[in-house]
Amino acid sequence: MELQNINHVNLIGQISNEPRFSEENGRIKATFSLRTNEPYLDEEGKTLRMSNWHNIVATGRLARLIQELGYKSRPLGVQGRMVSRFYKNKKGIRQAIIAVEASDLTII
């Protein structure tokens, strides 16, 4: 039996910066960061919040949705898959960018 691989991400958070828009091969692309918060208890039992920031990439109709309705602090649900891209920085060192490529968005 072959192990089935799944690359699926579900996030609910807030847009943490103003989305940026570009066009590639005639197709609109939106990039933005989504902040998610996770509560945890400290040693004294006090509830604290840990924030994580996720790079999101949306194209086509999803980018247009962000263009019309997306703004900093807007609550948003994102479904998609993790993707990795590599590039060389100015010093010639290979760097990785990990992002969620959106397949569906839910404006909350």
Short mmCIF file of N, CA and C in Angstrom, two decimals:
data_model
loop_
_atom_site.label_atom_id
_atom_site.label_comp_id
_atom_site.label_asym_id
_atom_site.label_seq_id
_atom_site.Cartn_x
_atom_site.Cartn_y
_atom_site.Cartn_z
N MET A 1 0.84 -1.18 0.00
CA MET A 1 0.00 0.00 0.00
C MET A 1 0.89 1.24 0.00
N GLU A 2 0.62 2.13 -0.92
CA GLU A 2 1.40 3.36 -1.04
C GLU A 2 0.85 4.42 -0.08
N LEU A 3 1.75 5.08 0.62
CA LEU A 3 1.37 6.16 1.52
C LEU A 3 0.90 7.35 0.71
N GLN A 4 -0.27 7.89 1.04
CA GLN A 4 -0.81 9.04 0.33
C GLN A 4 -0.27 10.31 0.97
N ASN A 5 0.29 11.18 0.15
CA ASN A 5 0.81 12.46 0.62
C ASN A 5 -0.24 13.54 0.46
N ILE A 6 -0.34 14.40 1.45
CA ILE A 6 -1.32 15.48 1.41
C ILE A 6 -0.63 16.78 1.78
N ASN A 7 -0.83 17.79 0.97
CA ASN A 7 -0.31 19.13 1.25
C ASN A 7 -1.52 20.05 1.27
N HIS A 8 -2.11 20.24 2.45
CA HIS A 8 -3.31 21.05 2.58
C HIS A 8 -3.20 21.89 3.85
N VAL A 9 -3.50 23.18 3.72
CA VAL A 9 -3.39 24.11 4.83
C VAL A 9 -4.72 24.83 5.01
N ASN A 10 -5.17 24.95 6.26
CA ASN A 10 -6.35 25.75 6.63
C ASN A 10 -5.90 26.75 7.68
N LEU A 11 -6.10 28.03 7.42
CA LEU A 11 -5.73 29.07 8.38
C LEU A 11 -6.89 30.04 8.55
N ILE A 12 -7.06 30.53 9.75
CA ILE A 12 -8.00 31.62 10.01
C ILE A 12 -7.23 32.64 10.82
N GLY A 13 -7.17 33.86 10.31
CA GLY A 13 -6.41 34.90 10.99
C GLY A 13 -6.79 36.27 10.48
N GLN A 14 -5.84 37.19 10.59
CA GLN A 14 -6.06 38.56 10.13
C GLN A 14 -4.95 38.94 9.16
N ILE A 15 -5.33 39.67 8.12
CA ILE A 15 -4.33 40.19 7.19
C ILE A 15 -3.45 41.16 7.99
N SER A 16 -2.14 40.95 7.96
CA SER A 16 -1.28 41.74 8.84
C SER A 16 -0.52 42.86 8.13
N ASN A 17 -0.70 43.00 6.84
CA ASN A 17 -0.12 44.13 6.11
C ASN A 17 -1.02 44.44 4.91
N GLU A 18 -0.84 45.60 4.33
CA GLU A 18 -1.63 45.91 3.14
C GLU A 18 -1.17 44.98 2.01
N PRO A 19 -2.10 44.28 1.37
CA PRO A 19 -1.72 43.37 0.29
C PRO A 19 -1.00 44.10 -0.85
N ARG A 20 -0.05 43.39 -1.47
CA ARG A 20 0.68 43.92 -2.63
C ARG A 20 0.19 43.17 -3.87
N PHE A 21 0.12 43.89 -4.97
CA PHE A 21 -0.41 43.31 -6.20
C PHE A 21 0.61 43.44 -7.32
N SER A 22 0.66 42.42 -8.16
CA SER A 22 1.52 42.45 -9.34
C SER A 22 0.82 41.65 -10.43
N GLU A 23 1.42 41.68 -11.60
CA GLU A 23 0.86 40.92 -12.72
C GLU A 23 1.95 40.06 -13.31
N GLU A 24 1.66 38.78 -13.49
CA GLU A 24 2.59 37.83 -14.09
C GLU A 24 1.89 37.12 -15.23
N ASN A 25 2.45 37.21 -16.42
CA ASN A 25 1.88 36.56 -17.60
C ASN A 25 0.41 36.92 -17.79
N GLY A 26 0.06 38.19 -17.53
CA GLY A 26 -1.31 38.65 -17.71
C GLY A 26 -2.26 38.24 -16.59
N ARG A 27 -1.75 37.66 -15.54
CA ARG A 27 -2.60 37.20 -14.43
C ARG A 27 -2.24 37.97 -13.16
N ILE A 28 -3.26 38.48 -12.48
CA ILE A 28 -3.04 39.26 -11.26
C ILE A 28 -2.62 38.33 -10.12
N LYS A 29 -1.72 38.86 -9.27
CA LYS A 29 -1.20 38.11 -8.13
C LYS A 29 -1.22 39.02 -6.90
N ALA A 30 -1.74 38.52 -5.79
CA ALA A 30 -1.75 39.25 -4.52
C ALA A 30 -0.85 38.52 -3.54
N THR A 31 -0.03 39.27 -2.82
CA THR A 31 0.79 38.69 -1.76
C THR A 31 0.54 39.49 -0.49
N PHE A 32 0.41 38.77 0.61
CA PHE A 32 0.19 39.42 1.89
C PHE A 32 0.54 38.44 3.00
N SER A 33 0.56 38.95 4.20
CA SER A 33 0.87 38.14 5.37
C SER A 33 -0.40 37.97 6.20
N LEU A 34 -0.61 36.77 6.71
CA LEU A 34 -1.75 36.47 7.56
C LEU A 34 -1.23 36.13 8.95
N ARG A 35 -1.75 36.82 9.97
CA ARG A 35 -1.34 36.56 11.35
C ARG A 35 -2.36 35.63 12.01
N THR A 36 -1.85 34.56 12.61
CA THR A 36 -2.70 33.69 13.42
C THR A 36 -2.21 33.77 14.86
N ASN A 37 -3.11 33.57 15.80
CA ASN A 37 -2.78 33.62 17.22
C ASN A 37 -3.12 32.30 17.89
N GLU A 38 -2.22 31.85 18.75
CA GLU A 38 -2.45 30.63 19.51
C GLU A 38 -2.31 30.94 20.99
N PRO A 39 -3.35 30.67 21.77
CA PRO A 39 -3.23 30.90 23.21
C PRO A 39 -2.41 29.80 23.88
N TYR A 40 -1.71 30.17 24.93
CA TYR A 40 -0.99 29.19 25.75
C TYR A 40 -0.91 29.71 27.18
N LEU A 41 -0.64 28.82 28.11
CA LEU A 41 -0.53 29.19 29.52
C LEU A 41 0.94 29.33 29.89
N ASP A 42 1.27 30.41 30.60
CA ASP A 42 2.63 30.57 31.09
C ASP A 42 2.79 29.78 32.39
N GLU A 43 3.96 29.86 33.00
CA GLU A 43 4.24 29.09 34.22
C GLU A 43 3.33 29.46 35.38
N GLU A 44 2.77 30.67 35.36
CA GLU A 44 1.89 31.13 36.43
C GLU A 44 0.41 30.87 36.13
N GLY A 45 0.13 30.21 34.99
CA GLY A 45 -1.24 29.91 34.62
C GLY A 45 -1.97 31.03 33.89
N LYS A 46 -1.22 32.08 33.56
CA LYS A 46 -1.82 33.20 32.83
C LYS A 46 -1.87 32.87 31.34
N THR A 47 -3.00 33.17 30.71
CA THR A 47 -3.14 32.92 29.28
C THR A 47 -2.43 34.00 28.48
N LEU A 48 -1.52 33.58 27.64
CA LEU A 48 -0.79 34.48 26.74
C LEU A 48 -1.11 34.09 25.30
N ARG A 49 -0.66 34.91 24.37
CA ARG A 49 -0.94 34.67 22.97
C ARG A 49 0.37 34.65 22.18
N MET A 50 0.54 33.61 21.38
CA MET A 50 1.69 33.53 20.49
C MET A 50 1.20 33.77 19.08
N SER A 51 1.81 34.73 18.39
CA SER A 51 1.41 35.05 17.02
C SER A 51 2.37 34.40 16.02
N ASN A 52 1.81 33.96 14.91
CA ASN A 52 2.59 33.44 13.78
C ASN A 52 2.17 34.21 12.54
N TRP A 53 3.13 34.46 11.65
CA TRP A 53 2.83 35.15 10.41
C TRP A 53 3.09 34.20 9.26
N HIS A 54 2.14 34.15 8.33
CA HIS A 54 2.19 33.23 7.20
C HIS A 54 2.15 34.04 5.90
N ASN A 55 3.08 33.76 5.00
CA ASN A 55 3.07 34.41 3.68
C ASN A 55 2.00 33.74 2.83
N ILE A 56 1.14 34.55 2.22
CA ILE A 56 0.04 34.04 1.39
C ILE A 56 0.19 34.58 -0.02
N VAL A 57 -0.05 33.72 -1.01
CA VAL A 57 -0.06 34.13 -2.42
C VAL A 57 -1.41 33.72 -3.01
N ALA A 58 -2.10 34.68 -3.61
CA ALA A 58 -3.39 34.40 -4.26
C ALA A 58 -3.31 34.92 -5.69
N THR A 59 -3.86 34.17 -6.64
CA THR A 59 -3.84 34.59 -8.04
C THR A 59 -5.25 34.59 -8.62
N GLY A 60 -5.38 35.22 -9.78
CA GLY A 60 -6.65 35.21 -10.50
C GLY A 60 -7.80 35.81 -9.71
N ARG A 61 -8.92 35.09 -9.67
CA ARG A 61 -10.13 35.60 -9.01
C ARG A 61 -9.92 35.82 -7.52
N LEU A 62 -9.07 35.00 -6.89
CA LEU A 62 -8.80 35.19 -5.46
C LEU A 62 -8.02 36.48 -5.21
N ALA A 63 -7.09 36.80 -6.11
CA ALA A 63 -6.35 38.07 -6.00
C ALA A 63 -7.30 39.25 -6.19
N ARG A 64 -8.24 39.11 -7.09
CA ARG A 64 -9.22 40.18 -7.31
C ARG A 64 -10.11 40.36 -6.07
N LEU A 65 -10.45 39.26 -5.41
CA LEU A 65 -11.23 39.34 -4.18
C LEU A 65 -10.46 40.11 -3.11
N ILE A 66 -9.17 39.82 -2.98
CA ILE A 66 -8.33 40.54 -2.02
C ILE A 66 -8.22 42.00 -2.43
N GLN A 67 -8.12 42.26 -3.72
CA GLN A 67 -8.02 43.63 -4.22
C GLN A 67 -9.27 44.43 -3.84
N GLU A 68 -10.43 43.79 -3.90
CA GLU A 68 -11.69 44.47 -3.60
C GLU A 68 -11.99 44.55 -2.10
N LEU A 69 -11.71 43.47 -1.36
CA LEU A 69 -12.18 43.38 0.03
C LEU A 69 -11.08 43.21 1.07
N GLY A 70 -9.85 43.00 0.65
CA GLY A 70 -8.77 42.75 1.60
C GLY A 70 -8.10 44.02 2.06
N TYR A 71 -7.86 44.13 3.35
CA TYR A 71 -7.13 45.26 3.92
C TYR A 71 -6.50 44.81 5.23
N LYS A 72 -5.53 45.57 5.70
CA LYS A 72 -4.84 45.24 6.95
C LYS A 72 -5.86 45.08 8.07
N SER A 73 -5.71 44.05 8.86
CA SER A 73 -6.54 43.69 10.02
C SER A 73 -7.83 42.97 9.65
N ARG A 74 -8.11 42.78 8.37
CA ARG A 74 -9.33 42.08 7.94
C ARG A 74 -9.24 40.61 8.31
N PRO A 75 -10.23 40.07 9.03
CA PRO A 75 -10.26 38.63 9.31
C PRO A 75 -10.46 37.84 8.00
N LEU A 76 -9.74 36.74 7.88
CA LEU A 76 -9.75 36.00 6.63
C LEU A 76 -9.46 34.52 6.88
N GLY A 77 -10.17 33.66 6.18
CA GLY A 77 -9.87 32.23 6.16
C GLY A 77 -9.16 31.90 4.87
N VAL A 78 -8.12 31.09 4.94
CA VAL A 78 -7.34 30.71 3.76
C VAL A 78 -7.22 29.19 3.72
N GLN A 79 -7.50 28.63 2.55
CA GLN A 79 -7.22 27.23 2.29
C GLN A 79 -6.23 27.19 1.15
N GLY A 80 -5.31 26.24 1.20
CA GLY A 80 -4.34 26.14 0.12
C GLY A 80 -3.32 25.07 0.39
N ARG A 81 -2.12 25.29 -0.19
CA ARG A 81 -1.04 24.33 -0.02
C ARG A 81 0.27 25.08 0.21
N MET A 82 1.18 24.45 0.93
CA MET A 82 2.49 25.04 1.18
C MET A 82 3.34 24.89 -0.07
N VAL A 83 4.05 25.98 -0.41
CA VAL A 83 4.99 25.95 -1.52
C VAL A 83 6.30 26.57 -1.07
N SER A 84 7.40 26.09 -1.62
CA SER A 84 8.72 26.63 -1.33
C SER A 84 9.32 27.17 -2.62
N ARG A 85 9.93 28.34 -2.50
CA ARG A 85 10.62 28.94 -3.64
C ARG A 85 12.02 29.32 -3.17
N PHE A 86 12.98 29.19 -4.06
CA PHE A 86 14.36 29.48 -3.71
C PHE A 86 14.91 30.57 -4.62
N TYR A 87 15.80 31.38 -4.06
CA TYR A 87 16.46 32.43 -4.82
C TYR A 87 17.82 32.70 -4.19
N LYS A 88 18.67 33.42 -4.90
CA LYS A 88 19.96 33.81 -4.34
C LYS A 88 19.88 35.28 -3.95
N ASN A 89 20.30 35.56 -2.71
CA ASN A 89 20.26 36.94 -2.23
C ASN A 89 21.43 37.73 -2.84
N LYS A 90 21.56 38.99 -2.44
CA LYS A 90 22.61 39.85 -3.01
C LYS A 90 24.02 39.32 -2.76
N LYS A 91 24.18 38.54 -1.70
CA LYS A 91 25.49 37.96 -1.38
C LYS A 91 25.70 36.61 -2.06
N GLY A 92 24.72 36.18 -2.87
CA GLY A 92 24.84 34.91 -3.58
C GLY A 92 24.47 33.70 -2.75
N ILE A 93 23.87 33.93 -1.59
CA ILE A 93 23.48 32.83 -0.70
C ILE A 93 22.06 32.40 -1.04
N ARG A 94 21.88 31.09 -1.15
CA ARG A 94 20.56 30.55 -1.48
C ARG A 94 19.60 30.74 -0.31
N GLN A 95 18.43 31.32 -0.58
CA GLN A 95 17.42 31.58 0.43
C GLN A 95 16.11 30.88 0.03
N ALA A 96 15.32 30.56 1.02
CA ALA A 96 14.02 29.92 0.77
C ALA A 96 12.90 30.84 1.23
N ILE A 97 11.83 30.84 0.48
CA ILE A 97 10.60 31.51 0.87
C ILE A 97 9.53 30.43 0.93
N ILE A 98 8.87 30.33 2.06
CA ILE A 98 7.79 29.36 2.22
C ILE A 98 6.49 30.14 2.30
N ALA A 99 5.51 29.75 1.49
CA ALA A 99 4.25 30.48 1.44
C ALA A 99 3.10 29.50 1.29
N VAL A 100 1.91 30.00 1.55
CA VAL A 100 0.69 29.24 1.28
C VAL A 100 0.12 29.77 -0.03
N GLU A 101 -0.01 28.88 -0.99
CA GLU A 101 -0.63 29.22 -2.27
C GLU A 101 -2.13 28.98 -2.10
N ALA A 102 -2.91 30.05 -2.08
CA ALA A 102 -4.33 29.97 -1.77
C ALA A 102 -5.12 29.29 -2.88
N SER A 103 -6.02 28.39 -2.47
CA SER A 103 -6.96 27.78 -3.42
C SER A 103 -8.38 28.23 -3.12
N ASP A 104 -8.58 28.80 -1.92
CA ASP A 104 -9.89 29.34 -1.55
C ASP A 104 -9.70 30.35 -0.42
N LEU A 105 -10.51 31.39 -0.42
CA LEU A 105 -10.49 32.42 0.61
C LEU A 105 -11.89 32.62 1.14
N THR A 106 -11.99 32.89 2.43
CA THR A 106 -13.28 33.21 3.05
C THR A 106 -13.13 34.52 3.79
N ILE A 107 -13.84 35.54 3.32
CA ILE A 107 -13.85 36.82 4.02
C ILE A 107 -14.74 36.67 5.24
N ILE A 108 -14.22 36.99 6.40
CA ILE A 108 -14.97 36.82 7.66
C ILE A 108 -15.45 38.17 8.14
#
